XYZ file of C-alpha atoms in Angstrom:
738
model
C 182.126 114.782 165.514
C 183.540 117.637 167.559
C 181.403 120.370 169.135
C 182.259 123.435 171.206
C 179.665 123.870 173.947
C 179.245 127.373 175.305
C 178.474 126.102 178.765
C 177.872 122.840 180.616
C 175.164 120.689 179.040
C 174.223 123.248 176.422
C 171.872 121.402 174.035
C 173.221 120.556 170.616
C 171.654 122.593 167.875
C 169.666 120.219 165.644
C 170.824 121.754 162.379
C 174.440 120.924 163.270
C 173.916 117.148 163.065
C 170.369 116.794 161.839
C 171.247 114.263 159.125
C 173.383 112.131 161.436
C 170.744 112.270 164.172
C 168.095 111.218 161.704
C 170.206 108.231 160.643
C 170.709 107.197 164.269
C 167.017 107.588 165.072
C 166.074 105.557 161.989
C 168.691 102.907 162.814
C 170.470 103.503 159.510
C 173.806 104.974 160.592
C 176.758 102.846 159.439
C 179.007 104.362 162.137
C 176.993 105.068 165.302
C 180.211 105.759 167.229
C 180.526 109.007 165.254
C 177.487 110.302 167.159
C 177.137 108.202 170.291
C 179.554 107.916 173.159
C 182.156 110.314 174.532
C 183.619 112.921 172.147
C 186.282 115.542 172.913
C 185.486 119.216 172.596
C 187.589 122.336 173.169
C 188.965 123.595 176.465
C 189.128 120.110 178.023
C 185.416 119.587 177.621
C 183.545 116.584 176.233
C 180.213 115.796 174.651
C 178.488 112.537 175.645
C 175.510 111.261 173.656
C 173.329 108.242 174.246
C 170.384 106.875 172.313
C 168.078 104.976 174.660
C 164.706 104.065 173.179
C 161.946 104.315 175.746
C 163.932 106.295 178.320
C 162.010 108.928 180.292
C 165.179 110.592 181.617
C 168.871 109.788 181.470
C 172.037 110.766 183.304
C 175.717 109.936 183.464
C 177.122 108.432 186.657
C 179.917 110.974 187.052
C 182.923 110.930 189.348
C 181.184 112.951 192.047
C 177.545 113.261 190.997
C 174.961 112.193 188.448
C 175.170 114.367 185.354
C 171.710 114.880 183.863
C 171.496 114.571 180.085
C 169.247 116.690 177.882
C 166.823 115.177 175.404
C 167.506 116.329 171.858
C 164.533 117.569 169.866
C 161.938 115.399 171.544
C 163.758 112.217 170.483
C 165.302 109.446 172.593
C 168.752 110.839 171.854
C 170.324 112.417 174.971
C 173.371 114.647 175.377
C 175.591 116.063 178.085
C 178.308 118.691 177.533
C 180.828 119.657 180.161
C 184.277 119.258 181.684
C 186.040 116.047 180.709
C 187.177 115.477 184.277
C 183.565 114.945 185.333
C 183.106 111.838 183.155
C 185.041 108.559 183.674
C 186.485 107.065 180.532
C 184.320 103.941 181.005
C 181.271 105.712 182.356
C 177.877 104.304 183.296
C 174.476 105.570 182.233
C 171.509 105.683 184.571
C 167.995 106.081 183.276
C 164.362 105.504 184.066
C 162.086 103.926 181.515
C 158.558 105.161 180.992
C 157.282 102.709 183.603
C 159.583 104.309 186.158
C 162.034 101.396 186.406
C 165.610 102.471 187.141
C 168.382 100.973 184.994
C 172.126 101.507 185.249
C 174.690 100.154 182.761
C 177.992 100.968 181.162
C 177.616 102.682 177.824
C 178.748 100.349 174.978
C 179.780 103.406 172.977
C 182.554 104.438 175.341
C 184.707 101.397 174.460
C 187.292 101.440 171.679
C 187.478 98.850 168.847
C 188.477 95.408 170.109
C 189.283 93.376 166.993
C 192.901 93.582 165.932
C 193.838 94.800 162.472
C 195.975 91.674 162.098
C 193.010 89.350 162.660
C 190.926 91.334 160.196
C 193.741 91.246 157.637
C 194.153 87.470 157.883
C 190.396 87.050 157.718
C 190.178 89.075 154.522
C 193.083 87.182 152.989
C 191.461 83.834 153.698
C 194.387 82.873 155.938
C 192.754 82.921 159.374
C 192.260 79.441 160.761
C 190.480 80.436 163.958
C 187.996 83.141 163.030
C 185.581 81.675 165.571
C 187.813 83.109 168.296
C 186.865 86.703 167.443
C 183.700 86.505 165.326
C 180.410 85.541 166.944
C 179.908 86.307 170.634
C 182.591 86.093 173.307
C 182.477 86.973 176.977
C 185.371 89.163 177.998
C 186.437 91.924 180.333
C 187.636 95.349 179.143
C 189.221 97.656 181.703
C 187.573 95.603 184.415
C 184.127 95.767 182.813
C 182.559 92.379 182.014
C 180.425 91.916 178.935
C 180.182 90.268 175.539
C 181.949 91.215 172.326
C 179.770 90.598 169.267
C 181.193 90.542 165.754
C 180.016 89.439 162.333
C 180.929 89.760 158.659
C 178.445 91.573 156.410
C 180.156 93.914 153.916
C 176.969 94.853 152.024
C 174.939 95.819 155.092
C 174.026 99.458 155.669
C 173.642 98.848 159.400
C 173.788 95.904 161.770
C 172.514 95.820 165.337
C 172.752 93.275 168.095
C 169.268 92.442 169.334
C 168.341 90.128 172.151
C 166.490 89.457 175.342
C 168.652 92.137 176.983
C 167.341 95.035 174.841
C 163.792 94.014 173.950
C 164.945 92.841 170.489
C 165.064 96.520 169.498
C 167.431 97.151 166.579
C 167.776 100.820 167.530
C 169.388 100.032 170.873
C 172.741 98.510 169.927
C 173.905 99.343 166.391
C 177.379 97.960 165.684
C 180.658 99.579 164.667
C 181.794 99.064 161.079
C 185.433 98.026 160.642
C 185.655 99.581 157.212
C 186.790 97.587 154.207
C 187.009 94.344 156.155
C 183.225 94.091 156.077
C 183.295 93.166 159.774
C 181.048 94.773 162.389
C 181.660 94.660 166.131
C 180.185 95.871 169.411
C 181.115 95.235 173.027
C 178.012 95.298 175.225
C 178.746 95.437 178.974
C 176.736 93.509 181.510
C 175.526 90.663 179.266
C 175.968 87.256 180.810
C 176.214 83.665 179.683
C 172.914 82.314 178.412
C 171.671 85.580 176.876
C 169.752 85.169 173.600
C 170.680 87.289 170.595
C 170.489 87.754 166.824
C 171.808 90.265 164.337
C 169.387 92.751 162.798
C 170.697 93.502 159.320
C 169.631 96.421 157.162
C 170.238 95.829 153.468
C 172.121 98.703 151.857
C 170.490 98.399 148.437
C 166.854 97.739 149.329
C 166.623 99.011 152.907
C 165.031 95.718 153.949
C 165.584 94.797 157.592
C 165.971 91.113 158.497
C 166.878 89.123 161.604
C 169.769 86.709 161.183
C 171.240 84.029 163.394
C 174.931 84.354 164.149
C 176.987 82.407 161.543
C 179.671 81.892 164.195
C 177.236 81.222 167.050
C 178.421 78.445 169.362
C 175.017 77.548 170.754
C 171.409 78.054 169.646
C 167.941 77.699 171.073
C 166.149 74.408 170.561
C 164.407 74.378 167.186
C 162.145 75.805 165.885
C 163.522 78.850 167.759
C 166.814 79.981 166.286
C 168.363 82.727 168.412
C 172.003 82.258 169.320
C 172.971 81.811 172.965
C 175.980 83.457 174.599
C 178.062 80.425 175.498
C 181.248 79.782 177.425
C 182.591 76.287 177.988
C 183.608 75.244 181.477
C 184.553 71.694 180.544
C 187.665 70.060 181.982
C 189.188 67.581 179.542
C 190.673 64.341 180.844
C 191.866 62.784 177.574
C 195.475 63.986 177.454
C 196.813 60.427 177.122
C 194.572 59.749 174.146
C 195.392 63.029 172.404
C 199.123 62.443 172.795
C 198.970 58.853 171.546
C 196.749 59.856 168.618
C 199.461 62.120 167.275
C 201.899 59.198 167.299
C 199.460 56.570 165.993
C 200.116 54.888 162.636
C 196.529 54.990 161.413
C 197.497 53.759 157.957
C 198.448 50.384 159.383
C 196.158 50.178 162.397
C 192.660 48.701 162.677
C 189.716 50.999 162.135
C 186.148 49.808 162.635
C 183.571 52.595 162.767
C 180.100 52.552 164.320
C 178.028 55.229 162.552
C 175.479 56.808 164.903
C 172.555 59.202 164.704
C 172.250 60.427 168.273
C 168.567 61.268 167.992
C 167.468 57.733 167.144
C 170.052 55.351 168.600
C 168.071 55.161 171.819
C 165.329 57.322 173.325
C 163.810 57.797 176.743
C 160.733 55.964 177.982
C 158.427 58.609 176.540
C 160.100 58.574 173.135
C 161.982 61.819 173.731
C 165.628 62.586 173.124
C 168.305 61.516 175.544
C 170.873 64.123 176.559
C 174.489 64.007 175.401
C 175.653 62.756 178.788
C 173.017 60.043 179.070
C 173.737 58.890 175.526
C 177.460 58.908 176.272
C 177.220 56.612 179.279
C 175.194 54.067 177.309
C 176.840 54.398 173.894
C 180.452 54.166 175.013
C 179.829 51.013 177.035
C 178.039 49.457 174.055
C 180.708 50.369 171.513
C 183.487 49.089 173.752
C 181.635 45.794 174.279
C 181.246 45.305 170.534
C 184.886 46.128 169.845
C 184.632 49.171 167.565
C 187.616 51.508 167.369
C 185.606 54.640 166.464
C 182.147 56.107 166.390
C 181.070 58.466 163.638
C 178.359 60.970 164.475
C 175.899 61.996 161.812
C 176.047 65.799 161.842
C 175.527 67.258 165.297
C 176.094 70.748 163.980
C 172.938 72.781 164.585
C 170.160 72.293 162.032
C 166.499 73.349 161.985
C 164.879 70.279 160.401
C 165.095 66.847 162.051
C 164.365 65.139 158.741
C 167.605 66.447 157.229
C 169.515 64.210 159.714
C 171.815 67.194 160.293
C 172.965 67.498 156.685
C 171.323 70.908 156.252
C 173.483 72.780 158.699
C 172.783 76.297 159.923
C 175.227 76.385 162.855
C 178.739 75.481 161.702
C 180.197 76.199 165.139
C 177.365 74.954 167.342
C 176.544 71.521 168.703
C 172.812 71.018 168.319
C 170.824 71.894 171.422
C 168.475 68.932 170.903
C 170.613 66.909 173.288
C 171.615 69.607 175.756
C 174.432 72.146 176.102
C 177.689 71.822 174.142
C 179.697 70.642 177.149
C 177.556 67.505 177.070
C 179.011 66.673 173.653
C 182.471 67.379 175.016
C 181.728 64.873 177.778
C 180.739 62.255 175.189
C 183.999 62.731 173.255
C 186.078 62.758 176.418
C 184.441 59.559 177.686
C 185.086 57.873 174.339
C 188.744 58.835 174.492
C 189.146 57.634 178.065
C 187.798 54.279 176.880
C 190.019 54.010 173.821
C 187.387 54.984 171.240
C 187.894 57.696 168.614
C 185.160 60.103 167.501
C 184.574 61.235 163.917
C 182.199 64.016 162.922
C 180.127 64.102 159.756
C 180.809 67.618 158.433
C 178.967 69.358 155.593
C 180.928 72.060 153.723
C 179.233 71.278 150.403
C 175.944 73.126 150.823
C 173.660 74.890 153.288
C 169.890 75.446 153.532
C 167.949 78.458 152.334
C 166.334 79.186 155.717
C 165.758 82.932 155.991
C 167.294 83.179 159.455
C 170.618 81.610 158.487
C 173.423 82.102 155.952
C 171.344 82.608 152.811
C 171.821 86.190 151.516
C 173.059 87.106 154.955
C 173.609 90.813 154.284
C 171.182 91.074 151.381
C 173.773 89.874 148.909
C 175.036 86.457 147.872
C 177.604 86.510 150.665
C 178.387 82.886 151.475
C 176.896 81.516 148.234
C 177.341 82.291 144.524
C 175.043 84.859 142.965
C 174.707 82.768 139.791
C 172.326 79.863 140.613
C 174.256 77.688 138.144
C 177.116 77.838 140.621
C 175.291 78.646 143.830
C 172.317 76.295 144.108
C 171.725 72.540 144.311
C 168.498 71.970 142.406
C 167.959 68.446 143.771
C 168.481 69.323 147.402
C 167.004 72.828 147.465
C 170.187 74.127 149.099
C 172.877 76.693 148.363
C 176.534 76.108 147.499
C 179.392 77.888 149.219
C 181.511 80.290 147.189
C 184.851 78.540 147.714
C 186.707 81.252 145.831
C 185.858 83.949 148.376
C 188.536 84.334 151.024
C 186.186 85.013 153.917
C 184.094 81.931 153.037
C 187.207 79.747 152.989
C 188.118 81.172 156.385
C 184.611 80.402 157.661
C 184.779 76.749 156.605
C 188.363 76.060 157.624
C 187.724 77.751 160.969
C 184.707 75.465 161.407
C 186.883 72.401 160.807
C 189.480 73.679 163.265
C 186.750 74.437 165.807
C 185.531 70.847 165.964
C 189.040 69.420 166.070
C 190.309 71.840 168.724
C 187.311 72.757 170.863
C 185.671 69.318 170.813
C 188.753 67.097 170.326
C 187.193 65.336 167.339
C 189.516 62.760 165.812
C 188.482 63.388 162.259
C 185.964 64.771 159.810
C 183.944 62.754 157.335
C 183.353 65.311 154.573
C 179.919 64.894 153.070
C 179.052 64.988 149.360
C 182.554 65.693 148.050
C 181.522 64.781 144.491
C 178.969 67.595 144.525
C 181.787 69.997 145.354
C 184.228 68.756 142.729
C 182.003 68.935 139.652
C 180.299 72.032 138.317
C 177.806 69.874 136.427
C 176.990 67.616 139.382
C 173.354 66.535 139.010
C 172.684 69.280 136.439
C 171.121 69.259 133.020
C 173.051 70.600 130.003
C 172.918 74.371 129.985
C 172.346 74.568 133.728
C 176.006 74.838 134.635
C 178.851 77.175 133.807
C 182.269 75.710 132.892
C 185.493 76.755 134.564
C 188.032 79.098 132.971
C 189.471 76.222 130.936
C 186.100 75.013 129.710
C 185.995 71.994 132.000
C 183.489 70.770 134.540
C 185.879 70.754 137.499
C 185.188 73.236 140.278
C 188.736 74.526 140.580
C 187.937 76.719 143.572
C 186.455 73.777 145.486
C 189.468 71.622 144.610
C 191.813 74.292 145.958
C 189.705 74.619 149.099
C 189.702 70.868 149.796
C 193.462 70.661 149.336
C 193.990 73.588 151.686
C 191.588 72.105 154.230
C 193.361 68.753 154.263
C 196.814 70.292 154.359
C 195.929 72.468 157.355
C 194.185 69.653 159.252
C 197.140 67.309 158.866
C 199.703 70.003 159.672
C 197.924 71.344 162.721
C 196.518 68.098 164.119
C 198.742 65.082 163.452
C 196.703 61.916 163.705
C 193.396 63.626 162.877
C 191.692 62.088 159.854
C 189.693 63.427 156.941
C 187.447 61.080 154.995
C 185.759 61.852 151.699
C 182.329 60.636 150.726
C 183.196 60.647 147.042
C 181.488 58.369 144.552
C 183.239 59.110 141.251
C 186.551 58.193 139.653
C 188.237 61.476 140.586
C 191.894 60.470 140.907
C 194.059 60.583 144.031
C 191.385 61.633 146.500
C 193.367 60.087 149.369
C 196.823 60.970 148.140
C 198.942 63.849 149.517
C 198.488 67.316 148.094
C 202.205 67.531 147.297
C 201.703 64.606 144.892
C 198.729 66.296 143.255
C 196.070 64.563 145.333
C 193.199 66.084 147.262
C 194.903 65.186 150.545
C 192.158 63.194 152.294
C 193.245 60.466 154.671
C 190.663 58.041 153.282
C 187.816 57.725 150.820
C 184.534 55.870 151.156
C 184.509 52.932 148.719
C 181.095 53.459 147.199
C 181.892 51.139 144.289
C 182.569 48.215 146.622
C 179.402 48.979 148.570
C 177.174 49.149 145.487
C 178.640 46.037 143.854
C 178.529 44.021 147.069
C 174.934 44.868 147.940
C 173.850 44.270 144.369
C 175.461 40.828 144.507
C 173.935 39.874 147.843
C 170.512 40.945 146.607
C 170.665 38.214 143.941
C 169.104 34.854 144.572
C 172.001 32.433 145.132
C 170.933 30.400 142.120
C 171.745 33.385 139.925
C 174.915 34.549 141.661
C 177.140 32.543 139.337
C 176.259 35.021 136.575
C 177.321 38.012 138.647
C 180.573 36.741 140.121
C 182.465 39.795 138.903
C 180.603 41.973 141.375
C 182.615 40.230 144.106
C 186.006 40.276 142.418
C 186.103 43.551 140.473
C 186.700 45.656 143.568
C 190.157 44.165 144.015
C 191.197 45.646 140.673
C 191.193 49.117 142.244
C 191.219 48.279 145.976
C 194.674 49.810 146.528
C 194.302 52.875 144.299
C 192.984 54.819 147.311
C 192.895 54.445 151.090
C 189.413 52.987 151.217
C 186.763 52.656 153.914
C 184.124 49.995 153.248
C 180.836 51.707 154.195
C 177.507 50.093 154.947
C 176.082 53.422 156.041
C 172.772 55.084 156.854
C 172.215 55.865 153.173
C 171.736 52.169 152.437
C 168.841 51.605 154.859
C 166.478 54.489 153.981
C 164.240 55.677 151.145
C 162.711 52.281 150.381
C 166.110 50.579 150.063
C 165.111 48.234 152.914
C 167.152 47.384 156.013
C 170.285 45.331 155.535
C 168.616 42.127 156.696
C 165.793 42.405 154.164
C 168.083 43.137 151.251
C 168.972 39.467 151.553
C 167.034 36.794 149.609
C 165.528 33.597 150.921
C 163.698 32.526 154.039
C 164.530 33.782 157.516
C 167.438 31.395 158.029
C 168.964 32.297 154.661
C 168.556 36.050 155.242
C 170.453 35.861 158.524
C 173.082 33.545 157.039
C 173.579 35.968 154.133
C 173.926 38.868 156.548
C 176.537 37.021 158.591
C 178.362 36.144 155.373
C 178.278 39.767 154.206
C 179.924 40.954 157.420
C 182.517 38.172 157.268
C 183.381 39.227 153.714
C 183.535 42.884 154.738
C 185.753 42.409 157.794
C 188.262 40.241 155.917
C 188.341 42.403 152.767
C 191.069 45.086 152.417
C 189.890 48.465 153.717
C 188.730 50.007 156.971
C 185.177 49.214 158.099
C 182.005 51.201 158.781
C 178.602 49.907 159.909
C 175.551 52.041 160.592
C 173.793 51.519 163.899
C 171.247 48.718 163.874
C 173.111 46.843 161.153
C 175.081 45.093 163.878
C 172.035 43.180 165.117
C 169.850 42.960 162.009
C 167.483 45.921 162.420
C 164.141 44.757 161.097
C 162.897 47.938 159.421
C 164.318 50.913 157.583
C 165.990 53.499 159.726
C 163.622 56.199 160.976
C 165.251 59.283 162.464
C 162.119 59.889 164.552
C 162.231 56.594 166.472
C 164.750 54.528 168.393
C 166.286 51.383 166.983
C 164.397 48.115 167.510
C 166.391 46.990 170.525
C 163.705 44.489 171.473
C 164.909 42.324 168.571
C 167.829 41.253 170.730
C 165.371 39.066 172.582
C 165.533 36.735 169.551
C 168.480 34.343 168.991
C 169.097 35.188 165.326
C 169.490 38.899 166.103
C 171.675 38.229 169.142
C 173.747 35.949 166.955
C 174.431 38.682 164.396
C 175.425 41.070 167.178
C 177.816 38.485 168.643
C 179.251 37.816 165.189
C 180.010 41.529 164.686
C 181.669 41.698 168.097
C 183.823 38.666 167.288
C 184.718 39.997 163.833
C 185.756 43.296 165.406
C 187.939 41.446 167.878
C 189.460 39.242 165.158
C 190.127 42.277 162.947
C 191.658 44.342 165.752
C 193.808 41.667 167.334
C 195.405 40.255 164.177
C 197.554 42.575 162.101
C 197.235 40.300 159.075
C 193.653 41.544 158.751
C 194.422 45.266 159.004
C 198.102 46.196 158.660
C 198.029 46.333 154.879
C 194.430 47.389 154.338
C 195.711 49.938 151.806
C 198.649 48.034 150.307
C 198.738 45.187 147.835
C 201.164 43.021 149.827
C 198.416 42.395 152.360
C 196.168 40.497 149.943
C 196.421 37.607 147.508
C 193.769 35.627 145.725
C 193.707 31.884 146.277
C 190.781 31.374 143.907
C 188.624 34.120 142.418
C 187.358 32.164 139.406
C 184.939 29.589 140.843
C 181.846 31.401 139.616
C 180.031 28.124 138.931
C 179.891 27.319 142.655
C 179.958 30.980 143.805
C 183.051 30.473 145.960
C 185.987 32.780 146.565
C 189.084 32.422 148.719
C 192.016 34.683 149.495
C 194.943 35.362 151.795
C 195.390 38.272 154.198
C 198.874 38.740 155.654
C 201.211 41.172 157.338
C 204.652 39.548 156.976
C 204.263 37.526 160.168
C 200.816 35.934 160.091
C 198.862 34.495 157.184
C 195.084 34.210 157.234
C 193.043 32.197 154.751
C 189.460 33.218 154.014
C 187.037 30.917 152.196
C 183.494 32.125 151.442
C 180.519 30.162 150.133
C 177.781 32.329 148.624
C 175.244 29.541 148.046
C 173.011 27.646 150.497
C 174.688 24.382 149.473
C 177.351 23.044 151.846
C 180.616 22.191 150.099
C 181.994 19.062 151.689
C 185.486 17.779 150.977
C 186.352 21.135 149.445
C 190.060 21.285 148.737
C 191.713 24.676 149.230
C 195.227 25.529 148.118
C 197.385 26.879 150.944
C 200.690 28.768 151.067
C 202.765 25.858 152.358
C 203.059 22.960 154.759
C 202.047 23.083 158.386
C 198.906 23.433 160.426
C 195.957 25.719 159.761
C 193.719 26.713 162.638
C 190.064 27.603 162.078
C 189.612 30.857 164.011
C 186.179 31.866 162.794
C 183.118 30.247 161.246
C 180.127 32.460 160.482
C 177.883 29.359 160.546
C 178.651 28.708 164.206
C 175.709 27.924 166.443
C 176.767 30.869 168.608
C 175.726 33.169 165.749
C 172.509 31.330 164.910
C 174.091 29.115 162.264
C 173.809 25.401 161.522
C 177.226 24.665 163.047
C 178.613 23.046 159.910
C 182.201 23.415 158.871
C 185.537 22.691 160.372
C 186.806 23.500 163.822
C 190.210 23.113 165.422
C 193.362 22.545 163.378
C 193.921 21.079 159.931
C 197.193 19.676 158.595
C 198.186 20.644 155.077
C 198.445 17.810 152.580
C 201.287 17.749 150.023
C 198.657 17.773 147.302
C 199.078 20.537 144.714
C 195.900 22.566 144.271
C 194.945 25.956 142.880
C 198.504 26.488 141.712
C 199.999 25.775 145.135
C 202.034 22.850 146.376
C 199.899 22.167 149.433
C 196.218 22.095 150.244
C 193.715 21.361 153.000
C 190.336 19.670 152.807
C 187.428 21.646 154.208
C 183.726 21.543 154.717
C 182.427 24.963 153.648
C 179.111 25.694 155.400
C 176.157 27.078 153.436
C 176.051 30.870 152.998
C 179.023 31.187 155.304
C 182.709 31.908 155.584
C 185.695 30.381 157.336
C 188.795 32.208 158.520
C 191.925 30.091 159.084
C 195.308 31.069 160.412
C 198.500 29.331 159.400
C 199.760 28.408 162.855
C 202.975 26.577 161.887
C 205.037 25.517 158.914
């Protein structure tokens, strides 16, 4: 607005801008910069207006003197009119509050727009991969003035203000600038420092309702149950350049991958039962993982979440490491320490749904902004959560930017994408009539499919060597095949079929296993149709499913023997490996996110034996390419005998073109003496591993050392060896010559 003052600091006549003033005073003006700040007049004069709730008197710190401002109409809106030369372009305001305290700050309304039109264009087109770099809160300096630039997306809001501990949480103090059709709002506030608390106060255009919202792009939040965002700036110095370079060159398809799945809040706790910090966890966890021989850890979601019992799967902060364990640089330290010790870090990431918490994404600007308006598309009935609108460009940008954030700002080595099946199917867990078909009448969520393909394409293009893994439990084809072949583009897929069949089989009493032999062998029918991970994850040891040890039948000795046999089967079966924490030593109770693992169990030989067995299996798997090079390819596996259901025995070969490994597994508590096993050819066969070894708590039956092949045809082969197969145990032999 332009005015023509008759003389210096002539008060503005109320009827000239009465409607605009009223909107500012009521905190309803969509463009406060039209009223507030420095505005040119005629004859090289300017008008400066400031709205300062609670100010007793206000002035401008001019070039040569303080310029007193007049109060307009008894309100807290102040104005000065006079020569432009008197007022610096980036002027400061000085005022006294009603308690007489003097305050001096730069006026936020004398700064021009900061977000580039190009960024806003890419954001609106769904093509921006790093929206977190300009949305949210960012410390910066403009014309030598330090402060924080706030920005958020809310196209249906009538007005948005930044509120925080720096303005008394008063929504009238800092209304934001609208960037027009982009739906983005921004405001640079000088003088705010790292650690300041803030939220966005959003006024709904249609209803006039005013709500407080956490920053969707916030990079740090208060410790729950508080939920204000925190102005954050990382000062971390990375030391993992060697790892990051080698990761880009690494042939992950043919390398070993053994993952330790961890929930940071319950792996270990302090003496009082409280959380450990990221750094304290890191120093303990990395040493432990290295000792046990894992190649990776996978973190259950550490994105910010309000409810501990959700385990992180109901995310509210898609760009924020949870504050439960300290500041974000602590998580960076954990990742960096892993990398410096040769361990990769995977993050459980949840783009499938988000909670309905009032302070978070749900109806952020009063409309269904991040979610679908239609509950048949926008709500998970079972989980009480909302579903992202994958067809909206700005939502795609939000999610892809989140993925890029964790890969770039935290050096994560991959993302395990949660609940992919719920994204792919419109009728996922819905009754007839409670879902809307796609444009072709099908149940496929075409927008989610397109999003997942774009996500995977961008991750693999931008971050060679970074992995994406799908938790997907259906027969959707080509989940882990390239997008240019029509696949979804994931690096790997969790093999939920193998997991369910295997645990169902092991649950059977050995006397009945002969009738369920197909549960062991069926998985090889489809084992190479995808790049599979074999998961024994957190989901299998909660909700009355019992811990892994107590899924096993029999007395104590048989339970531990079964568990050792299960892990032997898993580590020699095609596919990468994943074990949830506690499984590696036979946790004695279901996992409880509110308590540490039962580490005292390692005082007992059986539990120590399982832990040692897992460490030795990891070492065997990592050091011998025959057990991992062709995890995803059929040439790495061959049955020796898959048909001995009567005795519940199976045997197979693992190979890589140089080494050949023979695996023989006995799923009954009866030892099989003088068991003849067909072998690939003449020569010597060395027993490398026996899960019944006394070192693991076993009975120490079975062969040791080297066996010579006999020229006795067996199992369709010209040569064979004679073995003693221990009860509920497995042997691994290597062909050492021939």
